[in-house]
Short mmCIF file of C-alpha atoms in Angstrom, two decimals:
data_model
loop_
_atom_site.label_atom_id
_atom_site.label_comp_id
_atom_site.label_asym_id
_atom_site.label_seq_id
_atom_site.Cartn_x
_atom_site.Cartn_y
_atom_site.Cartn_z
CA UNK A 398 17.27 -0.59 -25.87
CA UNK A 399 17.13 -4.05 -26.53
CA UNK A 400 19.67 -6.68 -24.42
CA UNK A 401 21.29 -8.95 -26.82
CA UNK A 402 22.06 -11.54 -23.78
CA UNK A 403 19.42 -13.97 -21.96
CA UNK A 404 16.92 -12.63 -19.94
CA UNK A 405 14.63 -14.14 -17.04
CA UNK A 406 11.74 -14.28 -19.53
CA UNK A 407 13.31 -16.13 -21.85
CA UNK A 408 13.58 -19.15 -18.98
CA UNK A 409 9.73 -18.60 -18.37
CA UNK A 410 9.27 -18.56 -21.99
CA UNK A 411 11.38 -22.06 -22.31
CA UNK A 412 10.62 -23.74 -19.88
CA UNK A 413 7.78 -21.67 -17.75
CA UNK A 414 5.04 -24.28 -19.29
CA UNK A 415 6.99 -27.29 -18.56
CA UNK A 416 7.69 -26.39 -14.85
CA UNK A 417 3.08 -25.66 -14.64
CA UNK A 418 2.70 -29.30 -15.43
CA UNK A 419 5.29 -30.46 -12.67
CA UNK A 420 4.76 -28.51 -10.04
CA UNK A 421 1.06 -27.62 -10.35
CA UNK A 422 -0.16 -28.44 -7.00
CA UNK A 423 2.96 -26.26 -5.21
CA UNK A 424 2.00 -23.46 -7.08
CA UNK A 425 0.12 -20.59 -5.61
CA UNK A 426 -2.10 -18.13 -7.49
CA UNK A 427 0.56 -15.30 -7.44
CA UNK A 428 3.21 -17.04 -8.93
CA UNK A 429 1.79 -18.40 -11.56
CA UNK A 430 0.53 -14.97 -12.26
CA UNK A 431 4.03 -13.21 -11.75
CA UNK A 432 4.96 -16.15 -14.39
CA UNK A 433 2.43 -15.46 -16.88
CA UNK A 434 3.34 -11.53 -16.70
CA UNK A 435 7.09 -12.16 -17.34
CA UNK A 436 6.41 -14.33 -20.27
CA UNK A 437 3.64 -11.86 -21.88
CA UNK A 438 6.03 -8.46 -21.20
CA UNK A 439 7.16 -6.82 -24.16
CA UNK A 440 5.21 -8.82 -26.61
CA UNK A 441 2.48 -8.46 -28.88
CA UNK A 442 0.27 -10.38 -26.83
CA UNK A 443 0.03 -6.99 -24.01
CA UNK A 444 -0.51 -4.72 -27.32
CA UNK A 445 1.88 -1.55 -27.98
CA UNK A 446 2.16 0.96 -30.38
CA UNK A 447 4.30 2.08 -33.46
CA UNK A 448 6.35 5.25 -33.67
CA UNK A 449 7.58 7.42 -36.60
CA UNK A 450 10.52 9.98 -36.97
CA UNK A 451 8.70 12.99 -37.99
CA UNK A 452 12.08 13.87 -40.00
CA UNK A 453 12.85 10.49 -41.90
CA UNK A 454 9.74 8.41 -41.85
CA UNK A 455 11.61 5.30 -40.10
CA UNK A 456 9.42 3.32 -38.05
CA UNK A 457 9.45 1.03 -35.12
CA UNK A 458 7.34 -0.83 -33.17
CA UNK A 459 7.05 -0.71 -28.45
CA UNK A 460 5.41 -3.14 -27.04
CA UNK A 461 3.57 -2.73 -23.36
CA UNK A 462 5.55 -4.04 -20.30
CA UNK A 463 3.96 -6.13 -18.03
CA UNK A 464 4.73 -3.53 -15.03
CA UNK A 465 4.79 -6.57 -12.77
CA UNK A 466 6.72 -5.64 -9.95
CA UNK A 467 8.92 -9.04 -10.21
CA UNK A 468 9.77 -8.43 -13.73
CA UNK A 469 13.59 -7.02 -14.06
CA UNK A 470 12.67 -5.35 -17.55
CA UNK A 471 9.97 -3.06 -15.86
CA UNK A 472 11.75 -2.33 -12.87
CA UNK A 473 14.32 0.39 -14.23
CA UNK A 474 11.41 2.65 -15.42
CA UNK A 475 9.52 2.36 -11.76
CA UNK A 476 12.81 2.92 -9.97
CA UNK A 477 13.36 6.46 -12.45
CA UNK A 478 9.31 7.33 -10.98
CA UNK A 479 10.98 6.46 -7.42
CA UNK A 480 13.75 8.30 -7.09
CA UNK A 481 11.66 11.48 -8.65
CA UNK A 482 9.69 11.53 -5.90
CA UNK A 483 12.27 11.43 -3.19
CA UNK A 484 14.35 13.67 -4.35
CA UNK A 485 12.75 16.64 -2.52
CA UNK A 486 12.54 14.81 0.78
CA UNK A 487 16.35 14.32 0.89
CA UNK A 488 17.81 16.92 4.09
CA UNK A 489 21.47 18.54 4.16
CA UNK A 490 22.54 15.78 6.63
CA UNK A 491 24.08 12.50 7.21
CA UNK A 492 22.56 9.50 5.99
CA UNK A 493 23.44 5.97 6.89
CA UNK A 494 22.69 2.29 5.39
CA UNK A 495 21.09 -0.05 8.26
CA UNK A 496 20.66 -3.46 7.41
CA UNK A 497 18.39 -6.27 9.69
CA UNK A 498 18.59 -9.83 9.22
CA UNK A 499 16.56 -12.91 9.95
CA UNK A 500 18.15 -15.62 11.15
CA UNK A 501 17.81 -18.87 8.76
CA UNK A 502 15.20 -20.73 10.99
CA UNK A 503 13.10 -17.63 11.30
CA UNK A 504 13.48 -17.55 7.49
CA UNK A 505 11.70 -20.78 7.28
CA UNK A 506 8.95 -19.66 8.83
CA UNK A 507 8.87 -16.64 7.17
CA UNK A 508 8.72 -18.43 4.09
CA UNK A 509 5.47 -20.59 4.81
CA UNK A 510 3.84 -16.93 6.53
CA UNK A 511 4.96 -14.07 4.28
CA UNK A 512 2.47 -11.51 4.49
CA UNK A 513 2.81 -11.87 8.71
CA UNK A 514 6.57 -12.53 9.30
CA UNK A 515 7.37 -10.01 7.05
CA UNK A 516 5.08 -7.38 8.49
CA UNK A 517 6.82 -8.53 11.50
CA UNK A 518 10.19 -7.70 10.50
CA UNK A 519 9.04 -4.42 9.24
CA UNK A 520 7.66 -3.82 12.23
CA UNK A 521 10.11 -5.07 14.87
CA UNK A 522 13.17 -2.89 12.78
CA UNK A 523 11.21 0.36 12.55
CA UNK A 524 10.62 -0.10 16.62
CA UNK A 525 13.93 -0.59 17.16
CA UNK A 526 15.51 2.62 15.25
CA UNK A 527 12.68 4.84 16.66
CA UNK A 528 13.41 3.45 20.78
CA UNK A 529 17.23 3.60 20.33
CA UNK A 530 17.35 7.03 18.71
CA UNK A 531 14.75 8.75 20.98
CA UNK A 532 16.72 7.84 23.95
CA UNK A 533 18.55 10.53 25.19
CA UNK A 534 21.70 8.24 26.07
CA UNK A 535 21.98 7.53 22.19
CA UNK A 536 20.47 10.45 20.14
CA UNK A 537 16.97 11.47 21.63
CA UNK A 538 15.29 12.30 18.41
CA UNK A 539 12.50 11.46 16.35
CA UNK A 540 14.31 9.88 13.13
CA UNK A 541 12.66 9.30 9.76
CA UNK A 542 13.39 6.73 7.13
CA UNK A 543 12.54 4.35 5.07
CA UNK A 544 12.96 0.14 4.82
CA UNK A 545 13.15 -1.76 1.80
CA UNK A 546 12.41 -5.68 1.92
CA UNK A 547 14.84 -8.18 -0.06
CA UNK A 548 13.89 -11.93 0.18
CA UNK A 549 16.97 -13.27 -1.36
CA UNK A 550 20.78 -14.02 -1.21
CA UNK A 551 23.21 -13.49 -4.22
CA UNK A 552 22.55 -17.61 -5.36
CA UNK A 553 18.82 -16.88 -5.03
CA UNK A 554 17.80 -18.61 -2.33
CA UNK A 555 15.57 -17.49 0.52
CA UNK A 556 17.62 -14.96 2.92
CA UNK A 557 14.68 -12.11 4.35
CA UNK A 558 16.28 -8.70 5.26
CA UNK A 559 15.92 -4.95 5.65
CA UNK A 560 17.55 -2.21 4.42
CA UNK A 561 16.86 0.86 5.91
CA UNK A 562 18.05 4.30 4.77
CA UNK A 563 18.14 6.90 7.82
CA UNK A 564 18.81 10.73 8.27
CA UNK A 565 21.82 11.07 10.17
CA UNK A 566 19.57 13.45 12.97
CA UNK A 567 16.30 14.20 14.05
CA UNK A 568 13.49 16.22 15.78
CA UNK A 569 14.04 17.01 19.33
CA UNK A 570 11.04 15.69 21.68
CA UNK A 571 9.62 19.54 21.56
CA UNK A 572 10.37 19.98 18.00
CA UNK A 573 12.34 23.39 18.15
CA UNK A 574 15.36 21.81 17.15
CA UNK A 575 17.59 19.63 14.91
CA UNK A 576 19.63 16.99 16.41
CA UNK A 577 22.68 15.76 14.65
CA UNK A 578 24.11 12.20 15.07
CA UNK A 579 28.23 12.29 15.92
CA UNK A 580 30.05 12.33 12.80
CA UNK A 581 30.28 8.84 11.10
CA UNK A 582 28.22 7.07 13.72
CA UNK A 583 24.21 6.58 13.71
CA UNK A 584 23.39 4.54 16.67
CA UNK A 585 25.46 0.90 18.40
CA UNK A 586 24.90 -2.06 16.11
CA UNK A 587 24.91 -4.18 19.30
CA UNK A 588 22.21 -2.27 21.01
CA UNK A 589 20.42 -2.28 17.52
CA UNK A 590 20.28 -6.25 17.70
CA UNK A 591 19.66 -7.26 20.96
CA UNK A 592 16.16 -4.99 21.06
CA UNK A 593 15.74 -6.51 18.21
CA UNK A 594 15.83 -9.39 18.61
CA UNK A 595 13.68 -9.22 21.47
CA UNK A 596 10.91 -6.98 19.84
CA UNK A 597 10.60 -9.71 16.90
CA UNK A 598 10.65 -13.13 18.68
CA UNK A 599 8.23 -11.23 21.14
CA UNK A 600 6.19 -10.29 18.10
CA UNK A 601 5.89 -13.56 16.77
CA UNK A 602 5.34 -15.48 19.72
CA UNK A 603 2.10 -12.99 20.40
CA UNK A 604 1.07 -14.19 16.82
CA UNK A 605 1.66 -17.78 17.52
CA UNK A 606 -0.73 -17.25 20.58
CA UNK A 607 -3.37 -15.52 18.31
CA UNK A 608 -3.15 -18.57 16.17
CA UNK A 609 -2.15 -16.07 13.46
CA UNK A 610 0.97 -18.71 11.72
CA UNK A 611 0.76 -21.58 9.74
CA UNK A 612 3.45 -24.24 10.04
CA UNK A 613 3.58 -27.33 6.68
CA UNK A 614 5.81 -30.05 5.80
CA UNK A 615 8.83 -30.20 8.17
CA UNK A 616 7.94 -27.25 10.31
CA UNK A 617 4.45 -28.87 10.89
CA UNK A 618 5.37 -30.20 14.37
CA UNK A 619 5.69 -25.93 15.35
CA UNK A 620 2.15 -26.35 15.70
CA UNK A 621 2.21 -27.18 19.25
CA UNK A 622 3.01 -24.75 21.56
CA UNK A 623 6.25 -26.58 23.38
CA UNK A 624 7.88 -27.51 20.23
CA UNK A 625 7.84 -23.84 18.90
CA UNK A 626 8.68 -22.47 21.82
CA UNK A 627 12.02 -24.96 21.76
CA UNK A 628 12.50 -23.79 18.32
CA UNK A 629 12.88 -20.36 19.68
CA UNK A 630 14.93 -21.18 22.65
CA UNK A 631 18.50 -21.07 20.74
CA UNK A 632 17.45 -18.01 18.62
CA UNK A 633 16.92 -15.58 21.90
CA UNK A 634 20.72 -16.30 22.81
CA UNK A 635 22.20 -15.99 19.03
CA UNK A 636 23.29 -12.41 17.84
CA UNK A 637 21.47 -11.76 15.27
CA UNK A 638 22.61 -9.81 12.14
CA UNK A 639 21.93 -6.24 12.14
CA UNK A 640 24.88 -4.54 10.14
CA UNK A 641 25.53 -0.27 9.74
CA UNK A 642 27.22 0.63 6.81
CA UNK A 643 29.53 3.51 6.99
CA UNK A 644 27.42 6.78 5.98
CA UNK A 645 26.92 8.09 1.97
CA UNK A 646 29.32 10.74 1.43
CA UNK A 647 26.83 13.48 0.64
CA UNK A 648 22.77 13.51 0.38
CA UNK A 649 22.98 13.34 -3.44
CA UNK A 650 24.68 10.63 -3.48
CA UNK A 651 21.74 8.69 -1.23
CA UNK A 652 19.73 8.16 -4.43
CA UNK A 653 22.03 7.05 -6.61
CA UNK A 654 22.73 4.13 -3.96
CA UNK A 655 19.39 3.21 -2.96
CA UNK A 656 17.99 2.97 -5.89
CA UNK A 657 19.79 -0.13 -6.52
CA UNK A 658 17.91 -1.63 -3.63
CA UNK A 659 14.59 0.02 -3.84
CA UNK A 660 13.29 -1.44 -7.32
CA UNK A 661 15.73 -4.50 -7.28
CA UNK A 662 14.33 -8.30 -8.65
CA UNK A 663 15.64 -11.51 -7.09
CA UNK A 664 18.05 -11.52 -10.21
CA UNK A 665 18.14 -8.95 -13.00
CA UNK A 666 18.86 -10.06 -16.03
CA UNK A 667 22.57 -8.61 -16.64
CA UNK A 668 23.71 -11.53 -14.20
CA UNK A 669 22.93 -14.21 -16.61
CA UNK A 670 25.57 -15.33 -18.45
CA UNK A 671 23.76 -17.91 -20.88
CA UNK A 672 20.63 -20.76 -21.17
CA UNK A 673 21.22 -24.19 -22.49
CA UNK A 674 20.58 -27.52 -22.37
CA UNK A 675 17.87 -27.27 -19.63
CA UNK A 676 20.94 -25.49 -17.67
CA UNK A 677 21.05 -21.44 -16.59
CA UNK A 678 24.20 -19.75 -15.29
CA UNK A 679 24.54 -16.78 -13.91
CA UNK A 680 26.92 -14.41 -11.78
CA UNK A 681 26.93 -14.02 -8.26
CA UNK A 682 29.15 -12.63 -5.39
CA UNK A 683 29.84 -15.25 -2.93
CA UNK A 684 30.47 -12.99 0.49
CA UNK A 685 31.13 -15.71 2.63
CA UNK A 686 34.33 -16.31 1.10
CA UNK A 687 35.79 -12.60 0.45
CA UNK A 688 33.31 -10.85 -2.04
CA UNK A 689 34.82 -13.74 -4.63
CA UNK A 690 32.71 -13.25 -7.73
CA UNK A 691 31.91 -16.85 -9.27
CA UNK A 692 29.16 -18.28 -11.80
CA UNK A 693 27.20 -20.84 -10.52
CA UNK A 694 24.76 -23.76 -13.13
CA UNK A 695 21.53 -24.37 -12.04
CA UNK A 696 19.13 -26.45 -13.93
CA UNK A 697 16.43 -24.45 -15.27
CA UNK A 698 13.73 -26.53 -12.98
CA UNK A 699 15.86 -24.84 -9.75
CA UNK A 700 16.46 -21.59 -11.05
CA UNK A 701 12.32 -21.23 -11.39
CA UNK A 702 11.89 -22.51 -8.20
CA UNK A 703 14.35 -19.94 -6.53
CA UNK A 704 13.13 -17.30 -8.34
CA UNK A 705 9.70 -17.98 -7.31
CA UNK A 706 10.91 -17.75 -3.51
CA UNK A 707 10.35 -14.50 -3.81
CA UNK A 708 7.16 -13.56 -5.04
CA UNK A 709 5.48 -11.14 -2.49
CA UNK A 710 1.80 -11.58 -1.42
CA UNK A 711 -0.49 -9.38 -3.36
CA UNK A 712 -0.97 -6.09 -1.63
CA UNK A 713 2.56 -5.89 0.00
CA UNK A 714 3.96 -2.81 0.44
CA UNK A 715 7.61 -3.83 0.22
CA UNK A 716 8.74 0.12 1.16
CA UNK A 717 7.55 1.24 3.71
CA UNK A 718 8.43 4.65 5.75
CA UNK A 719 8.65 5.65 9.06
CA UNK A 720 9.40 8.84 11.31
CA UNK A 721 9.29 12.11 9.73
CA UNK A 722 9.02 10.41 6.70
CA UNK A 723 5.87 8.68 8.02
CA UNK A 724 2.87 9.09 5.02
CA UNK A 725 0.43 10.84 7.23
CA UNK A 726 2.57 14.06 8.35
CA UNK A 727 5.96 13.92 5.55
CA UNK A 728 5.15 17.19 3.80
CA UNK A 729 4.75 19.19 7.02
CA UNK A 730 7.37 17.21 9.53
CA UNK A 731 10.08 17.52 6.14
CA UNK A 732 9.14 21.34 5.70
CA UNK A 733 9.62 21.56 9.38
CA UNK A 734 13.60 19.78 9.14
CA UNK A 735 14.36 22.05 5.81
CA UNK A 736 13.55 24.97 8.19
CA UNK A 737 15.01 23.75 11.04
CA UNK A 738 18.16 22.56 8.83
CA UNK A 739 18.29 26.12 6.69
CA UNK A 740 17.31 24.77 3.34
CA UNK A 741 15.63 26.40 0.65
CA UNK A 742 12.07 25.10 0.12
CA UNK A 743 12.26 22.84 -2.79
CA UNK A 744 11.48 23.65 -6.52
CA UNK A 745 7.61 22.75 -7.04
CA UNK A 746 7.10 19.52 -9.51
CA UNK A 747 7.79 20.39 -13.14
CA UNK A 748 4.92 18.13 -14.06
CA UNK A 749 7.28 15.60 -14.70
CA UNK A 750 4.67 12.36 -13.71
CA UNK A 751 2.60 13.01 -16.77
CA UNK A 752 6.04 12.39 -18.85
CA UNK A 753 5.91 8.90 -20.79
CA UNK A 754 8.09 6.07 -20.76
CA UNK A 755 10.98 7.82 -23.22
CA UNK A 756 11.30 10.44 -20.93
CA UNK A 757 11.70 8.53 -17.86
CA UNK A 758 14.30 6.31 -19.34
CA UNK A 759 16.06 9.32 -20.95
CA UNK A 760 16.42 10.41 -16.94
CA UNK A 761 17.82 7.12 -16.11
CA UNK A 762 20.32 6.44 -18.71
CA UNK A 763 21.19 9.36 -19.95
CA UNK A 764 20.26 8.18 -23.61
CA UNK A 765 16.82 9.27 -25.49
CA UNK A 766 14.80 7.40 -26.65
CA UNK A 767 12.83 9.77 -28.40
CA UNK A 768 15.83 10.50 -31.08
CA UNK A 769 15.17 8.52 -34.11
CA UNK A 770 18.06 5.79 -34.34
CA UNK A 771 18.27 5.56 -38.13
CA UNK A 772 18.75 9.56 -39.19
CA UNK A 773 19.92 10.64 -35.56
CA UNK A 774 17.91 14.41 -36.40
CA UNK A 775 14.22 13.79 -36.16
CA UNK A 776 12.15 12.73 -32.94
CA UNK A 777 10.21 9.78 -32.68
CA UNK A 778 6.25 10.41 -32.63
CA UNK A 779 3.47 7.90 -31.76
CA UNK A 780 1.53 7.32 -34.54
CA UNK A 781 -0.41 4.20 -34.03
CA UNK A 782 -1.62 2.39 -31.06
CA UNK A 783 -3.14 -1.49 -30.56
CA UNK A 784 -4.01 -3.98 -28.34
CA UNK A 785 -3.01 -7.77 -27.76
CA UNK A 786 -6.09 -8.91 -29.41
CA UNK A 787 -5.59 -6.99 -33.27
CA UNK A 788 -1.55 -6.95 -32.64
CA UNK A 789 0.56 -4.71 -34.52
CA UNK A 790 -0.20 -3.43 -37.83
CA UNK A 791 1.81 -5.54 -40.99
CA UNK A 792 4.19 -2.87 -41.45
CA UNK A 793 5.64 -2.51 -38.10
CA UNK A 794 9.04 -3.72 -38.93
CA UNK A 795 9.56 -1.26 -42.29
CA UNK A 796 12.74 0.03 -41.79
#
């Protein structure tokens, strides 16, 4: 389903080359591949292949997506995959929306020491929501859930944070039981940011000491030990930002609200209004000033350069899970809360991973893409495939 409105490639397309020759040296390696991907997806150059309706003969041509995890046009299909996959680990309980912020002049270091500071964060949150809930003065459980990372702020610019998604309960220390958080409430915001706070700046001052960060260009003077440890000084006294939202109404309605977050781009491309004269503007909810939606210009120089803010190191694992929902144990420490909980064991997989791209965006949008769009009655069957270097064959556009 083709968007008749500008994308993000078509800036990269534009003006991708021009912005190479200016900034080369700023560059790194992964953003000028996460540029290269966004200009190539969905074009001859990554190959495709041409379907037929097997009622009417009409033909049309798919080309491959990049699957670049930056790209907002291959993002919908990953986040369909996603949400498959967690829809048997969701429990008959509460579920609640916890969000952890770093302040702005951690931000700027986490900017010049991704892969770390953001490990960091990852780190320092999930140690927080496991000490508070285990104690038995708050909840005295072991809690699973999962955190997803977001670099940015509505107008693009660098703003790290955490959302975490939580069962409302846990596993008592000896396992035998469920406990349930009070209705409405998780666990006190307050006592949520002052540990951690704590946990992180101790975190990154132990990484400091292991020579571990990197400081450049007008955080270069953090490099010696007093001056970063001034830097800190204000930040251990500051509240910093950790925000509950008030829980999801029911456990089915979890997915439909994460997903939004989990597979999310620094801008996807139904906020951009148009591209022109070197200019791009685009939508964005200003929630300083009351939610106020407002459209904001941005040369087409700045709104690469904010976009590229957030391109992740390679490797990253930007979800991460924690808990009961911890990789090594899931299957048996979720079979053990269904039980615990009453729930039916879940119906096994219908097979649906080996399902191709039509199906996936059939479960996603409710449309099919496997009808045939010119006679409406016959299904749409692959009948040739090629790659970037032959391209598609001369007839692919017969209608």
């Amino acid at each position: 389903m083709a968007r008749s409105g500008p994308e993000v490639a078509d800036i990269f397309r534009r003006y991708g080359e021009a912005y190479r020759v200016q900034h080369d040296a700023s560059l790194s390696t992964a953003q000028r591949r996460v540029m290269t991907a966004i200009e190539l997806c969905r074009t001859a150059a990554l190959g495709g292949h041409v379907e037929q309706c097997d009622h009417c003969g009409h033909r049309r041509i798919a080309f491959n997506s990049c699957r670049d995890r930056h790209c907002p046009r291959c993002q919908s299909l990953a986040r369909a995959q996603w949400l498959e996959d967690r829809r048997a680990e969701l429990l008959d309980t509460q579920y609640f929306h916890v969000v952890f912020t770093l302040p702005g002049d951690i931000a700027a270091i986490a900017y010049q020491n991704k892969a770390l500071v953001y490990g960091l964060l990852f780190r320092a949150a999930a140690e927080t929501l496991r000490t508070i809930a285990a104690d038995p003065k708050h909840l005295g459980a072991e809690i699973g859930f999962f955190a997803v990372l977001h670099s940015w702020g509505q107008n693009l610019l660098h703003h790290p944070h955490l959302h975490c998604v939580v069962a409302g309960g846990g596993l008592s220390a000896d396992g035998e039981r469920w406990i349930a958080c009070k209705p409405g409430f998780f666990l006190p915001v307050r006592v949520l940011s002052r540990l951690f706070r704590r946990l992180f700046l101790e975190h990154l001052e132990k990484a400091f000491d292991a020579g571990q960060l990197k400081f450049f260009s007008g955080l270069q003077h953090l490099s010696e030990r007093n001056a970063f440890r001034r830097y800190l000084a204000p930040l251990r006294k500051a509240e910093w930002v950790v925000f509950a939202k008030p829980p999801f109404a029911g456990p089915a309605q979890v997915l439909d609200y994460v997903g939004r977050y989990t597979h999310r781009v620094a801008i996807s491309n139904n906020r951009l209004i148009d591209i022109e004269d070197g200019a791009v503007r685009f939508r964005w909810k200003d929630y300083r000033h009351g939610n106020r939606h407002k459209v904001m210009t941005v040369t087409s120089d700045e709104f690469i350069r904010r976009f590229l803010l957030h391109v992740l190191p390679e490797g990253f694992h930007h979800i991460r899970y924690y808990g009961f929902l911890g990789n090594r144990y899931r299957a048996q420490k979720l079979a053990h809360c269904r039980d615990l909980l009453g729930m039916p064991v879940p119906e096994p997989s219908d097979g649906s991973s080996e399902r191709d791209y039509r199906d996936r965006y059939e479960d996603l949008t409710g449309h099919s893409l496997r009808q045939c769009p010119a006679c409406r009655q016959g299904q749409m069957i692959i009948v040739e495939i090629f790659d970037g270097a032959t391209g598609p064959p001369p007839y692919w556009d017969t209608s």
